[in-house]
Short mmCIF file of C-alpha atoms in Angstrom, two decimals:
data_model
loop_
_atom_site.label_atom_id
_atom_site.label_comp_id
_atom_site.label_asym_id
_atom_site.label_seq_id
_atom_site.Cartn_x
_atom_site.Cartn_y
_atom_site.Cartn_z
CA MET B 199 109.56 -6.21 -7.18
CA HIS B 200 106.91 -3.39 -7.08
CA HIS B 201 108.15 -0.56 -8.94
CA CYS B 202 107.67 3.12 -7.98
CA SER B 203 111.03 5.20 -7.86
CA GLN B 204 111.92 8.59 -7.98
CA VAL B 205 114.35 9.79 -10.59
CA LYS B 206 116.46 13.45 -9.84
CA ASN B 207 119.31 13.32 -12.46
CA HIS B 208 117.27 13.13 -15.74
CA GLY B 209 118.57 15.70 -17.67
CA ILE B 210 115.19 17.88 -18.14
CA PRO B 211 115.68 21.31 -17.22
CA GLU B 212 114.32 22.94 -14.00
CA GLU B 213 112.79 25.81 -16.68
CA MET B 214 111.13 23.12 -18.90
CA ILE B 215 109.61 21.46 -16.01
CA GLY B 216 108.44 24.89 -14.47
CA ASN B 217 106.79 25.90 -17.70
CA VAL B 218 104.70 22.92 -18.21
CA MET B 219 103.69 23.09 -14.59
CA ASN B 220 102.83 26.75 -14.90
CA ILE B 221 100.90 25.99 -18.44
CA ALA B 222 98.60 23.29 -16.77
CA ARG B 223 97.96 25.98 -14.09
CA GLN B 224 96.83 28.60 -16.09
CA PHE B 225 94.94 26.32 -18.32
CA PHE B 226 92.87 25.42 -15.24
CA ASN B 227 92.67 28.74 -14.09
CA LEU B 228 90.97 29.80 -17.59
CA PRO B 229 87.44 31.04 -17.46
CA ALA B 230 85.31 27.81 -17.73
CA SER B 231 83.84 28.81 -21.16
CA GLU B 232 87.31 28.99 -22.60
CA ARG B 233 88.35 25.82 -21.00
CA LEU B 234 85.22 23.66 -22.02
CA LYS B 235 86.12 24.28 -25.96
CA ASN B 236 88.10 21.12 -24.98
CA TYR B 237 85.30 19.25 -23.00
CA SER B 238 84.39 15.58 -24.14
CA ASP B 239 83.13 12.68 -22.27
CA ASP B 240 83.85 10.44 -25.39
CA PRO B 241 87.07 8.49 -24.20
CA THR B 242 88.04 7.82 -27.48
CA LYS B 243 88.94 11.40 -28.44
CA ASN B 244 92.46 12.19 -28.40
CA THR B 245 92.43 15.57 -26.84
CA ARG B 246 89.89 15.76 -24.19
CA LEU B 247 89.16 17.81 -20.86
CA SER B 248 86.96 15.85 -18.76
CA THR B 249 86.34 15.24 -14.93
CA SER B 250 86.20 12.18 -12.89
CA PHE B 251 87.29 8.81 -14.20
CA ASN B 252 84.37 7.00 -15.33
CA VAL B 253 81.12 8.33 -14.23
CA LYS B 254 79.03 5.21 -15.03
CA THR B 255 80.98 2.82 -13.04
CA GLU B 256 82.25 5.10 -10.36
CA GLN B 257 81.36 4.19 -6.84
CA ILE B 258 82.92 6.65 -4.76
CA SER B 259 83.05 10.32 -5.87
CA SER B 260 86.26 11.11 -7.66
CA TRP B 261 87.08 14.37 -7.62
CA ARG B 262 89.68 15.44 -10.28
CA ASP B 263 89.64 17.78 -13.68
CA PHE B 264 91.76 16.72 -16.46
CA LEU B 265 93.00 17.41 -19.78
CA ARG B 266 94.29 14.33 -21.75
CA LEU B 267 96.73 14.86 -24.62
CA HIS B 268 98.20 12.22 -27.36
CA CYS B 269 101.65 13.39 -27.82
CA TYR B 270 103.27 10.67 -30.20
CA PRO B 271 103.87 11.00 -32.86
CA LEU B 272 103.47 15.03 -32.05
CA GLU B 273 102.64 16.12 -35.59
CA ASP B 274 99.63 13.97 -35.64
CA TYR B 275 98.05 15.37 -32.75
CA ILE B 276 99.44 18.89 -31.89
CA HIS B 277 96.81 20.71 -34.09
CA GLU B 278 94.19 19.40 -31.93
CA TRP B 279 95.64 20.82 -28.50
CA PRO B 280 94.44 23.75 -26.55
CA CYS B 281 95.79 26.88 -28.37
CA ASN B 282 95.12 29.04 -24.87
CA PRO B 283 97.25 29.78 -23.04
CA PRO B 284 99.10 31.20 -25.89
CA SER B 285 102.43 29.08 -25.69
CA PHE B 286 100.84 25.89 -24.40
CA ARG B 287 101.78 23.76 -27.89
CA ARG B 288 105.28 25.36 -27.90
CA ASP B 289 105.80 24.55 -24.20
CA VAL B 290 103.88 20.93 -23.88
CA ALA B 291 105.78 19.62 -27.14
CA GLU B 292 108.99 20.24 -25.77
CA TYR B 293 108.37 18.89 -22.73
CA CYS B 294 106.85 15.97 -24.67
CA THR B 295 109.73 15.18 -26.40
CA SER B 296 112.26 15.43 -23.62
CA ILE B 297 110.16 13.07 -21.68
CA ARG B 298 110.08 10.50 -24.42
CA GLY B 299 113.81 10.74 -24.64
CA LEU B 300 114.02 9.88 -20.75
CA VAL B 301 111.70 6.91 -21.29
CA LEU B 302 114.00 5.70 -24.00
CA LYS B 303 116.91 5.58 -21.71
CA LEU B 304 114.87 3.94 -18.82
CA LEU B 305 113.64 1.30 -21.60
CA GLU B 306 117.45 0.51 -22.12
CA ALA B 307 118.21 0.26 -18.67
CA ILE B 308 115.21 -2.05 -17.84
CA SER B 309 116.06 -4.31 -20.74
CA GLU B 310 119.46 -4.60 -19.67
CA SER B 311 118.46 -5.39 -16.00
CA LEU B 312 116.39 -8.12 -17.14
CA GLY B 313 119.50 -9.76 -19.36
CA LEU B 314 117.75 -8.74 -22.50
CA GLU B 315 119.38 -6.79 -25.54
CA ARG B 316 119.27 -2.94 -24.76
CA ASP B 317 116.80 -2.27 -27.43
CA HIS B 318 114.63 -5.47 -26.71
CA ILE B 319 111.62 -3.66 -25.30
CA ASP B 320 111.91 -0.58 -27.75
CA LYS B 321 111.50 -2.99 -30.44
CA ASN B 322 108.67 -4.81 -29.21
CA LEU B 323 106.26 -1.81 -28.80
CA GLY B 324 105.45 -1.55 -32.37
CA LYS B 325 105.16 2.01 -33.49
CA HIS B 326 105.16 3.45 -29.82
CA GLY B 327 102.33 5.42 -28.22
CA GLN B 328 102.65 8.61 -25.87
CA HIS B 329 99.82 10.34 -23.95
CA MET B 330 99.43 12.46 -21.23
CA ALA B 331 97.60 14.07 -18.53
CA MET B 332 97.12 17.36 -16.96
CA ASN B 333 95.06 16.57 -13.77
CA TYR B 334 93.67 19.50 -11.47
CA TYR B 335 92.55 18.19 -8.13
CA PRO B 336 90.40 21.41 -6.57
CA PRO B 337 90.51 21.67 -2.73
CA CYS B 338 87.83 19.42 -1.33
CA PRO B 339 85.49 20.39 1.54
CA GLN B 340 85.18 16.56 2.60
CA PRO B 341 88.59 14.74 1.75
CA GLU B 342 87.57 11.75 3.82
CA LEU B 343 84.26 11.31 1.29
CA THR B 344 86.53 11.66 -1.91
CA TYR B 345 89.61 10.07 -3.69
CA GLY B 346 90.95 12.33 -6.28
CA LEU B 347 91.67 9.02 -8.07
CA PRO B 348 91.03 5.47 -6.60
CA GLY B 349 93.81 2.75 -6.23
CA HIS B 350 94.46 1.48 -9.86
CA THR B 351 97.61 0.44 -11.59
CA ASP B 352 98.38 1.81 -15.17
CA PRO B 353 97.57 -0.24 -18.20
CA ASN B 354 100.41 1.07 -20.12
CA LEU B 355 104.00 0.38 -19.86
CA ILE B 356 105.82 2.96 -17.83
CA THR B 357 104.27 6.16 -16.21
CA ILE B 358 106.76 9.27 -15.86
CA LEU B 359 104.83 11.52 -13.26
CA LEU B 360 105.66 15.04 -12.44
CA GLN B 361 103.64 16.66 -9.45
CA ASP B 362 103.87 20.37 -7.98
CA ASP B 363 104.73 20.51 -3.92
CA VAL B 364 101.19 19.60 -2.76
CA PRO B 365 101.31 15.86 -1.50
CA GLY B 366 98.35 13.44 -2.60
CA LEU B 367 100.33 10.42 -4.37
CA GLN B 368 99.93 7.12 -2.59
CA VAL B 369 101.14 3.74 -3.29
CA LEU B 370 100.62 0.14 -1.85
CA ARG B 371 103.71 -0.79 -0.05
CA ASN B 372 103.18 -4.13 1.91
CA GLY B 373 99.34 -3.73 2.40
CA LYS B 374 100.06 -0.14 3.38
CA TRP B 375 99.16 2.99 1.62
CA THR B 376 102.05 5.17 1.93
CA ALA B 377 102.58 8.60 0.75
CA VAL B 378 105.22 9.82 -1.95
CA ASN B 379 105.96 13.31 -1.12
CA PRO B 380 106.80 15.46 -3.73
CA ILE B 381 110.58 16.57 -4.30
CA PRO B 382 111.21 19.44 -6.54
CA ASN B 383 112.30 19.05 -10.18
CA THR B 384 111.92 14.90 -9.47
CA PHE B 385 109.96 12.70 -11.47
CA ILE B 386 108.32 9.74 -10.20
CA ILE B 387 108.57 6.53 -12.27
CA ASN B 388 105.88 3.96 -12.16
CA ILE B 389 106.03 0.36 -13.59
CA GLY B 390 102.70 -0.22 -15.57
CA ASP B 391 101.21 -3.37 -16.75
CA GLN B 392 102.61 -3.90 -19.97
CA MET B 393 106.08 -4.03 -18.28
CA GLN B 394 104.94 -6.66 -15.87
CA VAL B 395 104.04 -9.05 -18.71
CA LEU B 396 107.55 -7.75 -20.74
CA SER B 397 109.37 -8.94 -17.67
CA ASN B 398 107.25 -11.97 -17.26
CA ASP B 399 106.51 -10.55 -13.64
CA ARG B 400 109.92 -9.36 -12.60
CA TYR B 401 109.01 -6.08 -12.45
CA LYS B 402 105.22 -5.49 -10.75
CA SER B 403 102.92 -2.67 -11.76
CA VAL B 404 102.25 -0.33 -9.01
CA LEU B 405 98.99 0.07 -7.39
CA HIS B 406 98.53 3.94 -6.59
CA ARG B 407 95.88 6.60 -5.76
CA ALA B 408 95.34 10.02 -5.50
CA VAL B 409 93.92 11.50 -2.25
CA VAL B 410 92.85 15.10 -1.90
CA ASN B 411 94.14 17.86 -0.03
CA CYS B 412 91.21 19.96 2.11
CA ASN B 413 93.07 23.25 1.75
CA LYS B 414 95.23 23.54 -1.45
CA GLU B 415 94.54 22.53 -5.11
CA ARG B 416 97.01 20.32 -6.60
CA ILE B 417 98.50 19.57 -10.14
CA SER B 418 99.63 16.31 -11.51
CA ILE B 419 101.41 15.91 -14.90
CA PRO B 420 101.45 12.11 -15.72
CA THR B 421 102.97 11.17 -19.08
CA PHE B 422 102.00 7.49 -20.15
CA TYR B 423 104.40 5.79 -22.49
CA CYS B 424 102.39 2.62 -24.12
CA PRO B 425 102.86 0.26 -27.05
CA SER B 426 101.11 1.17 -30.12
CA LYS B 427 97.71 -0.87 -30.30
CA ASP B 428 98.95 -3.39 -33.21
CA ALA B 429 102.02 -4.34 -30.81
CA VAL B 430 101.85 -7.90 -29.70
CA ILE B 431 102.75 -8.01 -26.12
CA GLY B 432 104.00 -11.14 -24.29
CA PRO B 433 107.08 -12.83 -21.94
CA PRO B 434 110.35 -12.64 -24.08
CA LYS B 435 111.32 -16.06 -24.71
CA GLU B 436 114.83 -15.35 -22.95
CA LEU B 437 113.14 -15.19 -20.05
CA ILE B 438 111.32 -18.44 -19.99
CA ASP B 439 112.48 -21.82 -19.11
CA ASP B 440 111.23 -24.65 -17.08
CA ASP B 441 111.79 -22.91 -13.73
CA HIS B 442 110.25 -19.84 -15.00
CA PRO B 443 107.07 -20.58 -17.17
CA ALA B 444 105.37 -17.75 -19.48
CA VAL B 445 102.92 -15.89 -16.61
CA TYR B 446 100.84 -14.56 -19.59
CA ARG B 447 99.60 -15.11 -23.13
CA ASP B 448 100.55 -12.79 -26.20
CA PHE B 449 98.02 -10.35 -26.97
CA THR B 450 97.81 -7.27 -28.62
CA TYR B 451 97.69 -3.70 -26.39
CA GLY B 452 94.69 -2.90 -28.32
CA GLU B 453 92.95 -5.70 -26.73
CA TYR B 454 94.22 -4.92 -23.25
CA TYR B 455 93.43 -1.58 -23.37
CA GLU B 456 89.90 -2.20 -24.32
CA ARG B 457 89.29 -4.37 -21.48
CA PHE B 458 90.69 -2.02 -19.09
CA TRP B 459 88.57 0.85 -20.17
CA ASN B 460 85.41 -1.49 -20.28
CA ARG B 461 85.88 -3.40 -17.04
CA GLY B 462 85.09 0.17 -14.82
CA LEU B 463 87.42 1.29 -12.33
CA VAL B 464 87.45 -2.09 -10.20
CA LYS B 465 90.66 -2.63 -7.86
CA GLU B 466 91.53 -6.23 -9.58
CA CYS B 467 94.43 -5.58 -12.27
CA CYS B 468 93.20 -6.79 -15.70
CA LEU B 469 96.36 -8.95 -16.04
CA ASP B 470 94.70 -11.88 -14.45
CA LEU B 471 92.47 -12.15 -17.74
CA PHE B 472 95.68 -12.50 -19.75
CA LYS B 473 97.28 -15.12 -17.87
CA ALA B 474 99.01 -17.93 -19.75
CA SER B 475 96.44 -21.64 -19.55
CA THR B 476 98.38 -24.07 -16.99
CA ASP B 477 97.11 -26.76 -18.93
CA SER B 478 99.58 -29.17 -20.17
#
């Protein structure tokens, strides 16, 4: 099943959610000279402000500024984060830590739903990785020409999305793009490509996109939880039998991630490149 769900009873205080949204808004409202201290178009940088997705391979013009941050382990990255607005590091660090707690609970529940040990997925992610983006979609004069972000699945394991009150997220359901309208203090949980592999296709990653609004700016804050680059990802042997052969070969997350970023933002899911061979 394709998974995109909304979670309300998540235990993360409203105040913390409000703080991180305000910080993002303040950051994108800083004078350009201050914001641009964080600018880079080098995708390998851990902390960077950038615009659009991939200027070289982009067919349709993408309308988005984003700040990308690595956030686990925090002590490795927090010194690279912006220090303006002044409470940026404190508020965002608190938020990251809480979101990680929520993710770990979700991973236990998903492991159990697959009939695996509770800690199965957790144990298969190597040292774990977590990064986040703050996306700013300005009001767009001709929305029909622009996607904030074209249709894609997430290459990571699971994504926890916080959006403000301006609609923009759409997911593909039964061949039709469907709006996922914001509900205050609710997170959207998107299953990513690695979960599809670790569940041997029982959970499917979600094809989604962001559309811009002609009158209002929109802010969204996705957290991407992922294996570490050296983690070996593949279908668990417990889910493989004669009726359910392994759909994917084993690979490292680093190999997958590299493929994903180098293929340009095409609609095809990168997963097809990692299918198990069917030769007997």
